[in-house]
Tab-separated table of N, CA and C in Angstrom:
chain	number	residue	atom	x	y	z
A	47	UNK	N	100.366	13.486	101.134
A	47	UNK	CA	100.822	13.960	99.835
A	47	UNK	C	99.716	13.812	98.782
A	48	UNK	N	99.155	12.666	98.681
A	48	UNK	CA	97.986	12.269	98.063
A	48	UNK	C	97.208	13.451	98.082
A	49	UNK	N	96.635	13.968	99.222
A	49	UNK	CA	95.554	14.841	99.477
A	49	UNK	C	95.632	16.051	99.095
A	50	UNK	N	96.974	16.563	99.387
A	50	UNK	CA	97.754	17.903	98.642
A	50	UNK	C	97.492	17.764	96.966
A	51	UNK	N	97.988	16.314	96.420
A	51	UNK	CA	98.194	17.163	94.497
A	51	UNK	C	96.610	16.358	94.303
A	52	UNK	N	95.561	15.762	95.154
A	52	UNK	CA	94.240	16.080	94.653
A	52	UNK	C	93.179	16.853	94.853
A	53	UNK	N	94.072	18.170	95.849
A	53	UNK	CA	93.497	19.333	95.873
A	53	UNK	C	93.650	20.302	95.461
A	54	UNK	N	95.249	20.029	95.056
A	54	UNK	CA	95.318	21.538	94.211
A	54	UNK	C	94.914	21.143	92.680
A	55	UNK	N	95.241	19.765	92.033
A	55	UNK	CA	94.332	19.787	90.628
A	55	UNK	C	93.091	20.164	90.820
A	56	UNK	N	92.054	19.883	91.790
A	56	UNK	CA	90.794	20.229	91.969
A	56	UNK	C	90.840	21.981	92.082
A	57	UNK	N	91.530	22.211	92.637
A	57	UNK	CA	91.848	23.858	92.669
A	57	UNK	C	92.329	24.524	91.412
A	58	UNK	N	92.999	23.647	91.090
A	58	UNK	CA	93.168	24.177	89.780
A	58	UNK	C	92.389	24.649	88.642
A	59	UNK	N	92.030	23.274	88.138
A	59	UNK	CA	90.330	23.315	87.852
A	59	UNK	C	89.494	23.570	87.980
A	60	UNK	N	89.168	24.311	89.526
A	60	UNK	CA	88.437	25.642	90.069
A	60	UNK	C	88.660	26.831	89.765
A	61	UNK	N	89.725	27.022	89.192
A	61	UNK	CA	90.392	28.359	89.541
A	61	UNK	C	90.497	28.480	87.500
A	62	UNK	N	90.891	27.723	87.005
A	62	UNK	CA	90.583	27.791	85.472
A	62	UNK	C	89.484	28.147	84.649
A	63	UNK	N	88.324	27.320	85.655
A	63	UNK	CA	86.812	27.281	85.071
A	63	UNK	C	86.179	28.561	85.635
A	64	UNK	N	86.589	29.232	86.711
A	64	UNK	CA	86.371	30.133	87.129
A	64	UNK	C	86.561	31.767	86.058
A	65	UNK	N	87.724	31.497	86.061
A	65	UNK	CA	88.537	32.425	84.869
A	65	UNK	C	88.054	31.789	83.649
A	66	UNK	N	87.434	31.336	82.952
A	66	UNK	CA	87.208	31.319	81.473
A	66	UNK	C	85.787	31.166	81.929
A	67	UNK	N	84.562	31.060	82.453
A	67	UNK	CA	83.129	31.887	82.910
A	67	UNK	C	83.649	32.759	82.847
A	68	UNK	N	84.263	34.014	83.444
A	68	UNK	CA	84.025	34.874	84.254
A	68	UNK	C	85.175	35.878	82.624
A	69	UNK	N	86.212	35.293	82.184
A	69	UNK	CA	86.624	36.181	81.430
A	69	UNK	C	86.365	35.786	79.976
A	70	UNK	N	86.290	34.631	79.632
A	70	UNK	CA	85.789	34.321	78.003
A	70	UNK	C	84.648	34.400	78.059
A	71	UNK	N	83.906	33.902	78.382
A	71	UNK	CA	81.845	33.632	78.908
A	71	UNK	C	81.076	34.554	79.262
A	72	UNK	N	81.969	35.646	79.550
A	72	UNK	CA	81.268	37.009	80.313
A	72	UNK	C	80.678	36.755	81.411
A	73	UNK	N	80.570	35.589	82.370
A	73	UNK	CA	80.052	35.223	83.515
A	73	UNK	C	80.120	36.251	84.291
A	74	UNK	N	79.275	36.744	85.188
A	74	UNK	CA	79.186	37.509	86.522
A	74	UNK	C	80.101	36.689	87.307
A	75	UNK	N	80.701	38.184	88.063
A	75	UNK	CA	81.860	36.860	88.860
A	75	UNK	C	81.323	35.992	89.691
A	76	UNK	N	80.318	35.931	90.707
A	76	UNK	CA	80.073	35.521	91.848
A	76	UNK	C	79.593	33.740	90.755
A	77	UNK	N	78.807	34.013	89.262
A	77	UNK	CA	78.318	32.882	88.942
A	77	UNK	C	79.730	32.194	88.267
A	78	UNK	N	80.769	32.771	87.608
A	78	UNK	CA	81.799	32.201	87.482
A	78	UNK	C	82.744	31.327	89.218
A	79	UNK	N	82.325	31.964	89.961
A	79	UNK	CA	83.058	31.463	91.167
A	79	UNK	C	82.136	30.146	91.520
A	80	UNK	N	80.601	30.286	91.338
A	80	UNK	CA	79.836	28.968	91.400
A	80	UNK	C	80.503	27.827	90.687
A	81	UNK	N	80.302	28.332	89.611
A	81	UNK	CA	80.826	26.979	88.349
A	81	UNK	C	82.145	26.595	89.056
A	82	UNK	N	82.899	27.222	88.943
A	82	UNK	CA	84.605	26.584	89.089
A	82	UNK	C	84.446	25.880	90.676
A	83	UNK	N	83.806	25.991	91.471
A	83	UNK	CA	83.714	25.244	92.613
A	83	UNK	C	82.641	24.216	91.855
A	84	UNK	N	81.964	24.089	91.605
A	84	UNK	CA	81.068	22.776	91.175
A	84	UNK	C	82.139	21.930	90.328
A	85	UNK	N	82.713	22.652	89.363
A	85	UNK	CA	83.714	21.332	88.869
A	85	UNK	C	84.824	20.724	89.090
A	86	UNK	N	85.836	21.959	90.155
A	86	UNK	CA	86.596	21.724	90.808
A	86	UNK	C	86.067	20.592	92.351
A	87	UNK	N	84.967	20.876	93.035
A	87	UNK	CA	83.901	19.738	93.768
A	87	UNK	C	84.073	18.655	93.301
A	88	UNK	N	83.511	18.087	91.634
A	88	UNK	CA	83.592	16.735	91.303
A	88	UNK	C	84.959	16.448	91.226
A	89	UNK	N	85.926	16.959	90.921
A	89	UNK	CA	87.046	16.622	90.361
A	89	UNK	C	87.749	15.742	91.720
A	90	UNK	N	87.939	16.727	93.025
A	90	UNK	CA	87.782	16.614	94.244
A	90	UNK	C	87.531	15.287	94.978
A	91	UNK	N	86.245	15.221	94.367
A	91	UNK	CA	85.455	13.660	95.077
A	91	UNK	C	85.562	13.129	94.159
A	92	UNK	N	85.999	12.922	92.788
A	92	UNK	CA	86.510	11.707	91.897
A	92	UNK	C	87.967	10.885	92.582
A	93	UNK	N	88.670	12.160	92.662
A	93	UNK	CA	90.025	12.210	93.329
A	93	UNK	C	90.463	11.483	94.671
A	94	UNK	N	89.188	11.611	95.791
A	94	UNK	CA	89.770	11.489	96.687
A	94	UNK	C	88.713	9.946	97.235
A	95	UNK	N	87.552	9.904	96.441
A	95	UNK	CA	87.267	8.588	96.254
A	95	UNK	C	88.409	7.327	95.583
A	96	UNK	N	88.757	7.591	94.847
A	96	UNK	CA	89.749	6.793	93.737
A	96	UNK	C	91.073	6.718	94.368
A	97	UNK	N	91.430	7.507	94.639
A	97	UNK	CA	93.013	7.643	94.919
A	97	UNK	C	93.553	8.024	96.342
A	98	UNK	N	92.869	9.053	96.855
A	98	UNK	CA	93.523	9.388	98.272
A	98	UNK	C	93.102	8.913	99.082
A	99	UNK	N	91.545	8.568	99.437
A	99	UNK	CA	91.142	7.491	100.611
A	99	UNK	C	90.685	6.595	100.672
A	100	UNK	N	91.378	6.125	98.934
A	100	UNK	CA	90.586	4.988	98.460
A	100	UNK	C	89.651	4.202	99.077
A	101	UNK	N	88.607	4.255	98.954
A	101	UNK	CA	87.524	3.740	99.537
A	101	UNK	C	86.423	3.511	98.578
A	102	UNK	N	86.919	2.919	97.351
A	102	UNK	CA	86.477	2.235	96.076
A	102	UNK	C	84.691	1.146	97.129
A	103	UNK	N	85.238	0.763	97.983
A	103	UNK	CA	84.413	-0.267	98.498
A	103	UNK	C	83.733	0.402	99.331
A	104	UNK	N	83.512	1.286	99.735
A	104	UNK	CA	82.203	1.728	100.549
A	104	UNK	C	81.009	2.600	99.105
A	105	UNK	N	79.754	2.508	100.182
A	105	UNK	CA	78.611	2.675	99.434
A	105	UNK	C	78.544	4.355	98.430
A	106	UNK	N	79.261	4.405	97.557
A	106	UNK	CA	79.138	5.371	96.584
A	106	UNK	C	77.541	6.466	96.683
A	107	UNK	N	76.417	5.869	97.597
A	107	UNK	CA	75.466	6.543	97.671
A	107	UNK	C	75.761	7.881	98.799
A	108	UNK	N	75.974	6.942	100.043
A	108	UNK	CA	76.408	7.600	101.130
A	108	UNK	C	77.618	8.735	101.149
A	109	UNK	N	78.632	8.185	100.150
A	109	UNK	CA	79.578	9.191	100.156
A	109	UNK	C	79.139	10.306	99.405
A	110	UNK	N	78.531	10.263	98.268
A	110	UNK	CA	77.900	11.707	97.594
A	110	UNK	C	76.894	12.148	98.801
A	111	UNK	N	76.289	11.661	99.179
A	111	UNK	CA	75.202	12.736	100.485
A	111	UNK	C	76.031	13.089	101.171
A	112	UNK	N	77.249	12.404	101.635
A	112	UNK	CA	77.765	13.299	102.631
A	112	UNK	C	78.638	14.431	101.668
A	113	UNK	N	79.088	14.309	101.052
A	113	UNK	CA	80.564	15.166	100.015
A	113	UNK	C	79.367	16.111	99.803
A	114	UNK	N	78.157	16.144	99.413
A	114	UNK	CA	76.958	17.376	98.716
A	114	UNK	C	76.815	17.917	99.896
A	115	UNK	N	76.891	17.538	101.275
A	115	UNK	CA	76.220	18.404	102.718
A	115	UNK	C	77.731	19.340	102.661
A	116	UNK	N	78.604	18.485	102.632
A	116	UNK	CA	79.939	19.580	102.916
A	116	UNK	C	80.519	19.921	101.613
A	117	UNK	N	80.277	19.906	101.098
A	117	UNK	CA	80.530	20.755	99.915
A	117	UNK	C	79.484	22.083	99.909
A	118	UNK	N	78.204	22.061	100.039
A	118	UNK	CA	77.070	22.909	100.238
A	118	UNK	C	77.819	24.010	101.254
A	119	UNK	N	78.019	23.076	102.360
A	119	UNK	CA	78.989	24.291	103.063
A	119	UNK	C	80.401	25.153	102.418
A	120	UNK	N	81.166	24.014	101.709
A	120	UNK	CA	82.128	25.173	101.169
A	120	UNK	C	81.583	25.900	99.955
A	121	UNK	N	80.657	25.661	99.447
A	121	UNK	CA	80.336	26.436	98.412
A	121	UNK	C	79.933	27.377	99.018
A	122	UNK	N	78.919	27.739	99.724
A	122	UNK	CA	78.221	28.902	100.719
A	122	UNK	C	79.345	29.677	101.334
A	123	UNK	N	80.332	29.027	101.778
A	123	UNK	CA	81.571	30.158	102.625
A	123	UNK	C	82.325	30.962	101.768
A	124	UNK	N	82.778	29.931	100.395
A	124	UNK	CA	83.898	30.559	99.232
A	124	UNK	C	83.312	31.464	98.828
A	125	UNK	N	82.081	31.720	98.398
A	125	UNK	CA	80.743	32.343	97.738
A	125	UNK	C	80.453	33.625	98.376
A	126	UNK	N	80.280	33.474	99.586
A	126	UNK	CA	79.630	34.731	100.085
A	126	UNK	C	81.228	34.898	100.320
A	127	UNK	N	82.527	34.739	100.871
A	127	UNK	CA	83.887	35.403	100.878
A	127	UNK	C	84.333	36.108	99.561
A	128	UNK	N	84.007	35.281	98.454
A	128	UNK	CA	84.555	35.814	97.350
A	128	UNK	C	83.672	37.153	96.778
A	129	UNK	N	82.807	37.340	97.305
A	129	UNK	CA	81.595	38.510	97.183
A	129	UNK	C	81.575	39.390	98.125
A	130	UNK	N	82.215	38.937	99.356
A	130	UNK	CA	82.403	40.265	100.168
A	130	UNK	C	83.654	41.055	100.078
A	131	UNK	N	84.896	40.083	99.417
A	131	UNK	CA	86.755	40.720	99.349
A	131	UNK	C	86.048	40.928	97.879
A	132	UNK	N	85.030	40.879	97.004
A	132	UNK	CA	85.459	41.366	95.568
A	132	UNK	C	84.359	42.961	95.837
A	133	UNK	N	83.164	42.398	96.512
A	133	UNK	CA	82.249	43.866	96.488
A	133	UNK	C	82.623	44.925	97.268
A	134	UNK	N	83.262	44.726	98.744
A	134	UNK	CA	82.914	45.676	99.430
A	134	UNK	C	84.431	45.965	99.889
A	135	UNK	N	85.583	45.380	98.993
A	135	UNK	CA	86.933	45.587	99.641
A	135	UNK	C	87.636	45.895	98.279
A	136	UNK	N	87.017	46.020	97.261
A	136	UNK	CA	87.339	45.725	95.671
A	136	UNK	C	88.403	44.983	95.558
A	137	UNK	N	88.696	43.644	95.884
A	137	UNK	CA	90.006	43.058	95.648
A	137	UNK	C	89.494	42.252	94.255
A	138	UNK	N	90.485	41.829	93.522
A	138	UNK	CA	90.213	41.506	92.152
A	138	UNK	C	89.695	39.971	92.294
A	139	UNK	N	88.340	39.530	91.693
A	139	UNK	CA	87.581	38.346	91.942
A	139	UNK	C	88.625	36.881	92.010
A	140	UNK	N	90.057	36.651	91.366
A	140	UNK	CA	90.473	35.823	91.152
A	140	UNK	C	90.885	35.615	92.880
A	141	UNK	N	91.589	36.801	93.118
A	141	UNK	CA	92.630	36.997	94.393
A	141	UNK	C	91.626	36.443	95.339
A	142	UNK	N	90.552	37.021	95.711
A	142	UNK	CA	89.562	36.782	96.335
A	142	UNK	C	89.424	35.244	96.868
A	143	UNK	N	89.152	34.210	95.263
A	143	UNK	CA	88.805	33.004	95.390
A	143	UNK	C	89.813	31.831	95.662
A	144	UNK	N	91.348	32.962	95.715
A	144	UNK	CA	92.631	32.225	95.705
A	144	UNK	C	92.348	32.175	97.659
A	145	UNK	N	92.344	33.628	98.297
A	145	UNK	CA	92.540	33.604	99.253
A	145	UNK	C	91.122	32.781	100.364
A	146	UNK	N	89.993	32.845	100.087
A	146	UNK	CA	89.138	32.055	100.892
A	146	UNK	C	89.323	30.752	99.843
A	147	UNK	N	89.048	30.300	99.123
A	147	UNK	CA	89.384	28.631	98.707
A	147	UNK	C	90.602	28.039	99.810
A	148	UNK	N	91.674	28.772	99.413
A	148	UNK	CA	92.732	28.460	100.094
A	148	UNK	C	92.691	28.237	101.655
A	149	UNK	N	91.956	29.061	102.350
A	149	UNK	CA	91.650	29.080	103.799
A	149	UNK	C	90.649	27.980	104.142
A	150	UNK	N	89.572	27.510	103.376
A	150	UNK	CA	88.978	26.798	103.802
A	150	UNK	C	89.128	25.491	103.286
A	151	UNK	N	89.886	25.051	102.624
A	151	UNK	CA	90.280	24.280	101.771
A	151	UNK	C	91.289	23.379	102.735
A	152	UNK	N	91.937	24.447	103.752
A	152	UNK	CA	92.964	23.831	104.372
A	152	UNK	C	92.416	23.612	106.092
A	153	UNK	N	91.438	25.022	106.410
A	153	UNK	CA	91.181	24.330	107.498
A	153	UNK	C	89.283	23.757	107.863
A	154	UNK	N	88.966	23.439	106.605
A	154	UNK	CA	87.708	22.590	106.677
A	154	UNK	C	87.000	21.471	105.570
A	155	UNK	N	87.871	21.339	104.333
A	155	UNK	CA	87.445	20.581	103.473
A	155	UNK	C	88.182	19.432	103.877
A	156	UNK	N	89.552	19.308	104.564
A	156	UNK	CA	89.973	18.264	104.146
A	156	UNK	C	89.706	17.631	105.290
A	157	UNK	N	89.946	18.160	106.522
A	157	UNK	CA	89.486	17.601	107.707
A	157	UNK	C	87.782	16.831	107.465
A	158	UNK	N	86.885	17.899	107.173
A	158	UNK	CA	85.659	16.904	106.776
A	158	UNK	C	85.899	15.682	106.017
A	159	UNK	N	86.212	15.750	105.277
A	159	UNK	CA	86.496	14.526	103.744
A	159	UNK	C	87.105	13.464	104.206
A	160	UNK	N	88.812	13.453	105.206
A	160	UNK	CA	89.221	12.552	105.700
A	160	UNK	C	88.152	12.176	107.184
A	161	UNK	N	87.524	13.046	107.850
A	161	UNK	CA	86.685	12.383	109.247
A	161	UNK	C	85.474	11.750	108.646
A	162	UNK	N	84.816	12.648	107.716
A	162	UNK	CA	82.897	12.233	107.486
A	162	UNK	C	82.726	11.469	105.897
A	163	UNK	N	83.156	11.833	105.577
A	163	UNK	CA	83.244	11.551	104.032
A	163	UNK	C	83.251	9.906	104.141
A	164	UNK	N	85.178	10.654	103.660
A	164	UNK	CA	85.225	9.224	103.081
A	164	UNK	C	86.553	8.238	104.551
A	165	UNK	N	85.286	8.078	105.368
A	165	UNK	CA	86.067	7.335	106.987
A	165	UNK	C	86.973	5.971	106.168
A	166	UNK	N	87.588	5.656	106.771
A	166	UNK	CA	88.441	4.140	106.551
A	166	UNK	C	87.729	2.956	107.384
């Protein structure tokens, strides 16, 4: 349950920052879809350091190198998905970042985070 409401606030917060780059900011979408994953990312690993796998006591160095290797990866998958369903399928940039966030969110962020991340 933990892992669920500190992913969808992180999603949330992805998906907000995304939409105000991209529609107040005039952001290009693909750089609005950057941002809202970078802050929705920290929000993420504030979240799931602190609260969901609490692991307050392991080395805070190690866990950012690992959370930046797999995060690097979901940023690279959401990124080039949200650029191929917005360029070459014209689906509207939000829908886009709803539907790959959502897919990988469920079958590769969290599995990494609870195995490599942040282990018990």
């Amino acid at each position: 349950m933990k892992a669920q409401a500190s992913s969808l606030t992180a999603t949330l917060v992805d998906y907000v920052t995304t939409w105000f780059c991209v529609s107040m900011l005039g952001f290009w979408y693909v750089a609005g879809s950057v941002t809202g994953t970078v802050v929705g990312g920290c929000v993420n690993f504030y979240m799931g350091r602190n609260w969901v796998f609490n692991s307050k006591d392991k080395d805070i160095k190690l866990q950012i190198l690992k959370y930046i290797l797999v995060w690097c990866g979901n940023l690279l998958i959401v990124t080039t998905g949200v650029y191929i369903l917005t360029h070459f399928f014209g689906i509207n940039y939000m829908l886009s970042k709803i539907l790959v966030s959502g897919l990988i969110g469920t079958v590769y962020n969290y599995v990494m985070q609870k195995q490599f991340i942040f282990t018990q």
